[in-house]
mmCIF file of C-alpha atoms in Angstrom:
data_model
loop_
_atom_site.group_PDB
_atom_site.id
_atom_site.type_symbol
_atom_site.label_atom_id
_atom_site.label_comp_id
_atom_site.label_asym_id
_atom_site.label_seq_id
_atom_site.Cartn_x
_atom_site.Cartn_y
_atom_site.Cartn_z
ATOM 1 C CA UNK A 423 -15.087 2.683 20.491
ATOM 2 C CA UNK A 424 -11.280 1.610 20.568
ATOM 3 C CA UNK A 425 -11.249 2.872 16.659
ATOM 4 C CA UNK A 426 -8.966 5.211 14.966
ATOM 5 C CA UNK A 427 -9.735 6.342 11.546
ATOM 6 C CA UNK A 428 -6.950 7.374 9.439
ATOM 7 C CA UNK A 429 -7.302 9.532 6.293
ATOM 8 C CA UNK A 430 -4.559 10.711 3.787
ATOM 9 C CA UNK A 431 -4.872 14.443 3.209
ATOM 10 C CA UNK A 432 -1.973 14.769 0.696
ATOM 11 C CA UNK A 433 -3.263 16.547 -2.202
ATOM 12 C CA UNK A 434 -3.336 16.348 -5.448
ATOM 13 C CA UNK A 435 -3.652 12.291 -4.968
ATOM 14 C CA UNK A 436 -1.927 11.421 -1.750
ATOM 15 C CA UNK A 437 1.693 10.371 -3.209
ATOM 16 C CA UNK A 438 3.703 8.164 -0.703
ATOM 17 C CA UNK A 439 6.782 10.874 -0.054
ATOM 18 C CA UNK A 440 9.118 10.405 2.154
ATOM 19 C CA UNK A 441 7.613 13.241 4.802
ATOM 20 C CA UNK A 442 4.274 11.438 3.985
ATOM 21 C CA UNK A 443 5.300 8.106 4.926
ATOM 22 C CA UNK A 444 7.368 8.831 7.834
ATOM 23 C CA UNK A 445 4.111 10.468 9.136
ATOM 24 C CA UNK A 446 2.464 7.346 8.282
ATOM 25 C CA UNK A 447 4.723 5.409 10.216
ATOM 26 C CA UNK A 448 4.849 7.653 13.256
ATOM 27 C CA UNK A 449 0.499 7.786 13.462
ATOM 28 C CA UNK A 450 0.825 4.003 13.332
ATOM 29 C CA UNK A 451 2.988 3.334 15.970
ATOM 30 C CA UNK A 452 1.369 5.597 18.215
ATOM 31 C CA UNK A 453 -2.210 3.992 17.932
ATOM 32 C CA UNK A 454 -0.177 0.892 18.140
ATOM 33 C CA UNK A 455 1.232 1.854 21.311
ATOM 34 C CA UNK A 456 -2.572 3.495 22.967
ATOM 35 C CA UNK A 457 -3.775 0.252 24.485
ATOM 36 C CA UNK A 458 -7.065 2.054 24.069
ATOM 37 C CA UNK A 459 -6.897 1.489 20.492
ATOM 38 C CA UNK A 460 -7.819 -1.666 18.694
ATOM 39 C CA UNK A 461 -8.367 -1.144 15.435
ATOM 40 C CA UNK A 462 -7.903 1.162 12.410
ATOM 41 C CA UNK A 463 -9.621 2.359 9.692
ATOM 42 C CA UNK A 464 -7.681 3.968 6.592
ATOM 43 C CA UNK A 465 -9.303 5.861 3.865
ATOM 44 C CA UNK A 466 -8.892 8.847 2.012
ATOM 45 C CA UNK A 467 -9.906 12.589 2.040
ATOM 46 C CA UNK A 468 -9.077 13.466 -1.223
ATOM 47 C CA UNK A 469 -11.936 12.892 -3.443
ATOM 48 C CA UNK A 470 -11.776 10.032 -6.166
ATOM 49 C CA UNK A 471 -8.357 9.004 -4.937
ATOM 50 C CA UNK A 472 -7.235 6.468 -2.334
ATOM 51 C CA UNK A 473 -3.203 6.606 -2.693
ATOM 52 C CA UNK A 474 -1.662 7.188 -5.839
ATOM 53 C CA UNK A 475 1.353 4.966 -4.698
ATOM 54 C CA UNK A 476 5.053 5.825 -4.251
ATOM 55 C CA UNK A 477 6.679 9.585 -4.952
ATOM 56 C CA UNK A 478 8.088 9.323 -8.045
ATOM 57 C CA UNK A 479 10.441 12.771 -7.450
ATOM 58 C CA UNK A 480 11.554 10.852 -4.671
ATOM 59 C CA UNK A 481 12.931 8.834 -7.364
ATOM 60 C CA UNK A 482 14.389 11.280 -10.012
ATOM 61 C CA UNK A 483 17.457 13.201 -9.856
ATOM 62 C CA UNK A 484 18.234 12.883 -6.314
ATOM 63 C CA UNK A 485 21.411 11.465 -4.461
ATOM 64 C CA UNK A 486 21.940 7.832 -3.513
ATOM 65 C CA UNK A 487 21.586 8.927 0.475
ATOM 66 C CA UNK A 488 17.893 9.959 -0.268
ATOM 67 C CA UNK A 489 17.519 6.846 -1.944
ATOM 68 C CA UNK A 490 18.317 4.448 0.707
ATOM 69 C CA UNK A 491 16.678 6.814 2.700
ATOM 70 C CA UNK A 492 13.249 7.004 1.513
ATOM 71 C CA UNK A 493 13.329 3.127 0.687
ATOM 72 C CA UNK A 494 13.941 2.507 4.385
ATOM 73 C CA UNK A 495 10.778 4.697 4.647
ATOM 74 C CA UNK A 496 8.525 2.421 2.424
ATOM 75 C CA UNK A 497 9.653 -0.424 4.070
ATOM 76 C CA UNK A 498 9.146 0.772 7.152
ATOM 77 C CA UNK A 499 5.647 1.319 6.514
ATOM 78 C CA UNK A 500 4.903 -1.743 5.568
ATOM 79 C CA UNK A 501 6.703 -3.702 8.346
ATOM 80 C CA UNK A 502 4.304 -1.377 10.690
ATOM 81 C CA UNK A 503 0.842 -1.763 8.769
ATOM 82 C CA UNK A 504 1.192 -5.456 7.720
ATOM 83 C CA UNK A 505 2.506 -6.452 11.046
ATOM 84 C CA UNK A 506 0.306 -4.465 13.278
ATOM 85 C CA UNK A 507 -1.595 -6.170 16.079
ATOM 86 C CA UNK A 508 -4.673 -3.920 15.448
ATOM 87 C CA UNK A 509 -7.371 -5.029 12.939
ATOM 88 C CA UNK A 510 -6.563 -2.590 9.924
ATOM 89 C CA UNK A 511 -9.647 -1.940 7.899
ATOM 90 C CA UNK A 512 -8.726 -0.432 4.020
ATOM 91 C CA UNK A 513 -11.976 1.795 2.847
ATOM 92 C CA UNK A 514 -10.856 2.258 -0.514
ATOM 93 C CA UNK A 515 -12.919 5.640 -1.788
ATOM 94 C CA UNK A 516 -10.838 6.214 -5.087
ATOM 95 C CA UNK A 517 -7.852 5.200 -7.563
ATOM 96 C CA UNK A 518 -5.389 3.198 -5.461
ATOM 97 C CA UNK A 519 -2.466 2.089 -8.130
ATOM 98 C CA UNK A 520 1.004 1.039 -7.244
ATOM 99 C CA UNK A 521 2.616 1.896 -3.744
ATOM 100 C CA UNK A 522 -1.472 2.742 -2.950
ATOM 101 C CA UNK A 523 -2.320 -0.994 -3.669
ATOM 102 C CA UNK A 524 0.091 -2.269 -1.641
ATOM 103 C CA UNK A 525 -1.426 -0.310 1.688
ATOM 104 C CA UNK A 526 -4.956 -1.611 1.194
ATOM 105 C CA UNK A 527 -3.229 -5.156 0.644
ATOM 106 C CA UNK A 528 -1.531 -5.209 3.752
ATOM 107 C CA UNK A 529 -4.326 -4.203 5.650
ATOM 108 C CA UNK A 530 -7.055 -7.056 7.123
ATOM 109 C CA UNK A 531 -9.632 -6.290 5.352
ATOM 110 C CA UNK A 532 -11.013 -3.789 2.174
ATOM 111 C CA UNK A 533 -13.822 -2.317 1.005
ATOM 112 C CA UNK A 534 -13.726 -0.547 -1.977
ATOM 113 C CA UNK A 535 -16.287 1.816 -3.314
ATOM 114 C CA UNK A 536 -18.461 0.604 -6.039
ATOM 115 C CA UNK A 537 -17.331 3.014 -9.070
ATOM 116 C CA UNK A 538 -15.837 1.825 -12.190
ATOM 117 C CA UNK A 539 -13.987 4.408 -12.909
ATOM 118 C CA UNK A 540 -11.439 3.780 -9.695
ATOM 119 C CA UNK A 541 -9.352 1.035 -10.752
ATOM 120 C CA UNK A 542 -6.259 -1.024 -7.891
ATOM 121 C CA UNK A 543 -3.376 -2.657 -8.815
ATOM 122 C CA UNK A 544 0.424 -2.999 -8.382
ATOM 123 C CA UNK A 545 0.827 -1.169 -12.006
ATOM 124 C CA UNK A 546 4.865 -0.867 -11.736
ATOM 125 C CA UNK A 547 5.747 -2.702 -14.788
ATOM 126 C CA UNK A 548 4.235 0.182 -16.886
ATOM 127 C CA UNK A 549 6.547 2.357 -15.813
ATOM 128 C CA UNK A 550 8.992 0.218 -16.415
ATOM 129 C CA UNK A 551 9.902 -1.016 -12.823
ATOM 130 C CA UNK A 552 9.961 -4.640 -11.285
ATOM 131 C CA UNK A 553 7.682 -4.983 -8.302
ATOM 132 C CA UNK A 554 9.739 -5.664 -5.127
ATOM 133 C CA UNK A 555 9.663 -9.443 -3.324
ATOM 134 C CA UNK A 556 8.062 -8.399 -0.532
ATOM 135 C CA UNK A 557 5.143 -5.975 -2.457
ATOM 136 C CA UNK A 558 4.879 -9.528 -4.445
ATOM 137 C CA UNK A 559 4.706 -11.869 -1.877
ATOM 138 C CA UNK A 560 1.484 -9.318 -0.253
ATOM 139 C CA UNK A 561 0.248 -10.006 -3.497
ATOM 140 C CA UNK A 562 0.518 -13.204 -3.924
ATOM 141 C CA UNK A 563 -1.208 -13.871 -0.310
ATOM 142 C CA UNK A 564 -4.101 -11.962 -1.170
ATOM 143 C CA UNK A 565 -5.166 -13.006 -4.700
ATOM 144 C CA UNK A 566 -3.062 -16.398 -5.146
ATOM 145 C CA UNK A 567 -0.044 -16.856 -7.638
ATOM 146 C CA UNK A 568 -1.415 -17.327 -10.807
ATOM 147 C CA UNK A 569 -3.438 -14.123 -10.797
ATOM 148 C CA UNK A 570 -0.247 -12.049 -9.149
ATOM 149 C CA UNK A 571 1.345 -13.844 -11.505
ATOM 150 C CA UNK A 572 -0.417 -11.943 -14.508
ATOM 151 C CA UNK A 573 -1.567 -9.036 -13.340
ATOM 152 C CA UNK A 574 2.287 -8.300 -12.021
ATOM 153 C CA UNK A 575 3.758 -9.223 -15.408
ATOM 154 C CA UNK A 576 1.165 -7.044 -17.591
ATOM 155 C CA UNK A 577 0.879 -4.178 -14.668
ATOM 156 C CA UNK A 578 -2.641 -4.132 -14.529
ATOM 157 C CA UNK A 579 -5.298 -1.896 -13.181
ATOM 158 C CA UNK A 580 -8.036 -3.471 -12.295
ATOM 159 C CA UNK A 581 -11.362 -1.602 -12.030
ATOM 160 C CA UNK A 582 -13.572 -1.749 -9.002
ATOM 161 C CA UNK A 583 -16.007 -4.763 -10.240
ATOM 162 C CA UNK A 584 -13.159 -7.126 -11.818
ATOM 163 C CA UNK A 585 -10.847 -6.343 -8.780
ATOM 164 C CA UNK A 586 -13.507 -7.791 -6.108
ATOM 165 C CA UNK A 587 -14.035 -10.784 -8.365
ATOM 166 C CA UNK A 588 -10.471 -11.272 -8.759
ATOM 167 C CA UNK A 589 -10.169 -10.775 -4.493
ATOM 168 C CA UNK A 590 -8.375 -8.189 -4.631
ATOM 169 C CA UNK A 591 -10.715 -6.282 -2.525
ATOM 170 C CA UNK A 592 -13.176 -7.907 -0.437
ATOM 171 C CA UNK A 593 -16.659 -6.173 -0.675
ATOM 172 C CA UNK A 594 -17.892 -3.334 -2.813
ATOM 173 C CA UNK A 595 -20.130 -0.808 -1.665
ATOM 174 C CA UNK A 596 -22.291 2.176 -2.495
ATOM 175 C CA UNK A 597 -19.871 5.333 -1.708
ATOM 176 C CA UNK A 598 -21.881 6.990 0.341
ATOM 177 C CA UNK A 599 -21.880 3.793 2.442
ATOM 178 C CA UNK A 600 -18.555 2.876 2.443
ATOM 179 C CA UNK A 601 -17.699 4.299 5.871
ATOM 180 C CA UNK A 602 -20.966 2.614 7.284
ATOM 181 C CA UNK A 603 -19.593 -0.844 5.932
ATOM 182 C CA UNK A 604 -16.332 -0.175 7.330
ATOM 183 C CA UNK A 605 -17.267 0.787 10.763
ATOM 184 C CA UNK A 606 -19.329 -2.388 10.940
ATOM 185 C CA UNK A 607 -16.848 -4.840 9.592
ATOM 186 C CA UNK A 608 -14.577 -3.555 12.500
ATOM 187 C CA UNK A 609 -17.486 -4.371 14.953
ATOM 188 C CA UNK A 610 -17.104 -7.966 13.269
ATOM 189 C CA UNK A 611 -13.638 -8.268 13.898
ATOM 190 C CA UNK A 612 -13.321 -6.397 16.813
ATOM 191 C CA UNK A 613 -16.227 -9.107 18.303
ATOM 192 C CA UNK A 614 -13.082 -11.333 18.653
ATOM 193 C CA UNK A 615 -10.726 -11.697 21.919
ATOM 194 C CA UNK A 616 -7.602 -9.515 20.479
ATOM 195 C CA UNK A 617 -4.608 -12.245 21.768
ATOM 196 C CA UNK A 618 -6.506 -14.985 19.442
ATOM 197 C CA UNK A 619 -6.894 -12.608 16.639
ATOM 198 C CA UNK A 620 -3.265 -11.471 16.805
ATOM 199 C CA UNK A 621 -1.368 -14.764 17.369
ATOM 200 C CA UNK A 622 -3.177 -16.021 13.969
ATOM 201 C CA UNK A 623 -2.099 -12.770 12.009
ATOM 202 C CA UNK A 624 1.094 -12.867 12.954
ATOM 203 C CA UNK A 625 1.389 -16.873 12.316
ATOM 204 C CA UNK A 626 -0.125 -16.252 8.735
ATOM 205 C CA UNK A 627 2.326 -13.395 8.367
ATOM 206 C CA UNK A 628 5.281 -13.792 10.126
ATOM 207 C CA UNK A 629 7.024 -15.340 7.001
ATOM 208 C CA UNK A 630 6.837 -12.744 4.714
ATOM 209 C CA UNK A 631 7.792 -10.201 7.635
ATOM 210 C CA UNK A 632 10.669 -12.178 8.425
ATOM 211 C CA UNK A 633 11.778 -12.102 4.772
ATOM 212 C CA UNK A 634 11.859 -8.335 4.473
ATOM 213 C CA UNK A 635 13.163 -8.099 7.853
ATOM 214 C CA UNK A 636 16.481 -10.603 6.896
ATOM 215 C CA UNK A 637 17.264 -8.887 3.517
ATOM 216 C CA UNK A 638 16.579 -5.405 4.133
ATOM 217 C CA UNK A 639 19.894 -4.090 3.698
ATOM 218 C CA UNK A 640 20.295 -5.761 0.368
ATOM 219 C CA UNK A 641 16.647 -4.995 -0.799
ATOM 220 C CA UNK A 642 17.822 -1.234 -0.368
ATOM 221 C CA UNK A 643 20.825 -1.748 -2.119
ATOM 222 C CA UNK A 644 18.711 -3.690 -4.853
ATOM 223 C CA UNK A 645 16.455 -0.613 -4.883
ATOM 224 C CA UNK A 646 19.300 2.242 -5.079
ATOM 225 C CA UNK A 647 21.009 0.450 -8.073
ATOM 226 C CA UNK A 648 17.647 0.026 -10.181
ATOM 227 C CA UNK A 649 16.506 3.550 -9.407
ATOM 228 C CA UNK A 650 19.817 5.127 -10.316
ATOM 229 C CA UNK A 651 20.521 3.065 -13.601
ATOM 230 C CA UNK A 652 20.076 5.839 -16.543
ATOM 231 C CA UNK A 653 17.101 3.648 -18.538
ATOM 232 C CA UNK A 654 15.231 3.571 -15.425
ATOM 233 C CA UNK A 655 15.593 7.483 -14.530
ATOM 234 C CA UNK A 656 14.610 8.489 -18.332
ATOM 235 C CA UNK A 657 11.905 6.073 -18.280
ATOM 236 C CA UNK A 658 10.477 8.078 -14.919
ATOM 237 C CA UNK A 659 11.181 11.777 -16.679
ATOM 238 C CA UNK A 660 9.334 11.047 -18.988
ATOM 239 C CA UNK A 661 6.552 9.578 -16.865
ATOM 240 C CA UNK A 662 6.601 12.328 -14.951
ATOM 241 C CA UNK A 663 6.694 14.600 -18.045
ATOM 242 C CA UNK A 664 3.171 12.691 -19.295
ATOM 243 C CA UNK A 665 1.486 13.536 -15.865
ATOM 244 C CA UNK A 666 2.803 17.072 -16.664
ATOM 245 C CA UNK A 667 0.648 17.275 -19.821
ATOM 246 C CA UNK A 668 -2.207 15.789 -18.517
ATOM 247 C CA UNK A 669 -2.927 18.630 -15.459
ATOM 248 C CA UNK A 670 -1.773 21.365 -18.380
#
């Protein structure tokens, strides 16, 4: 059918390490490279969870090297999943906070399933952490200023119902039909001549690609000096401390 599904398998809620993401990164630029392949649909098959966002013992304790090594990882990621040519298709089947927001953002198109107990949002301002430009400015294009504006500053979850009227996610559906939904929403999009489809993605895109693209050195040096400032490392022991408790 010309469509790949993708599914994170990380458990216990498919954090964004560094192995994971460079796997990420290395699936997506070989379906981007299988001229067979048109389209992609990323979900999740750990149950009630879609991405739990970024690694944070990627974060904690470790050198400045690893740093700048597993930022270069997240941005890569992004570069290759907002930028891609094929229609990306986000079935959101759980929790998708943070670093597991910003993957269903960037992709064309998502679905969420209709449970109000899985909540989405860029939630890094609870945990004490500013939001790069770049996760922002994904934001931003999605859901419009004033409401990335808020939900940024107060690092809101949103749960399923109040995050597709807010447009965060596009449809909500029954689980047990979310794949159904997803597979034909592809057949929608995929109804289109690719070369017309692509050339207006990467027009409404290209901007905030660019941006990354032209500061990345400096957003990694940005990212090493936050991460490695002692408030910012206590603030994430004792976050992961909390999630600690909560699985004794």
């Amino acid at each position: 059918t010309g469509v790949a599904m993708m599914k994170f398998k990380s458990p216990p809620v498919n954090s964004l390490s560094l192995e994971f993401l460079t796997e990420f990164s290395i699936n997506l630029e070989k379906l981007e490279n299988n001229r067979a392949c048109r389209g992609v649909i990323i979900t999740s098959a750990v149950p009630k969870i879609f991405s739990s966002g970024l690694d944070i013992t990627e974060m904690c304790g470790k050198s400045v090297e690893h740093y700048a090594e597993f930022w270069r990882a997240v941005q890569e990621m992004w570069l290759r999943l907002y930028g891609s040519g094929m229609v990306t298709v986000a079935a959101v089947n759980g929790s998708s906070p943070a670093g597991g927001c910003l993957v269903a953002l960037s992709c064309d198109y998502r679905i969420m399933a209709e449970n109000p107990k899985f909540s989405i949002g860029l939630n890094e301002a609870q945990l004490g952490i500013v939001a790069p430009f770049w996760f922002k400015d994904t934001f931003v294009n999605v859901v419009g200023h004033r409401i990335a504006e808020r939900s940024l500053q107060l690092g809101s979850l949103h749960p399923a119902p109040e995050a597709h009227k807010l447009g965060l996610v596009d449809e909500l559906v029954p689980e047990d039909k979310l794949m159904e939904k997803a597979a034909a929403v592809m057949k929608q999009w995929l109804a289109l001549p690719d070369h017309a489809r692509q050339l207006t993605k990467t027009m409404m895109r290209k901007a905030v690609l660019d941006r990354l693209v032209a500061h990345r050195e400096e957003d990694i040096k940005n990212f090493i000096t936050f991460v490695s400032k002692e408030s910012i490392q206590k603030s994430l022991r004792m976050y992961m401390e909390m999630l600690k408790k909560r699985k004794s």
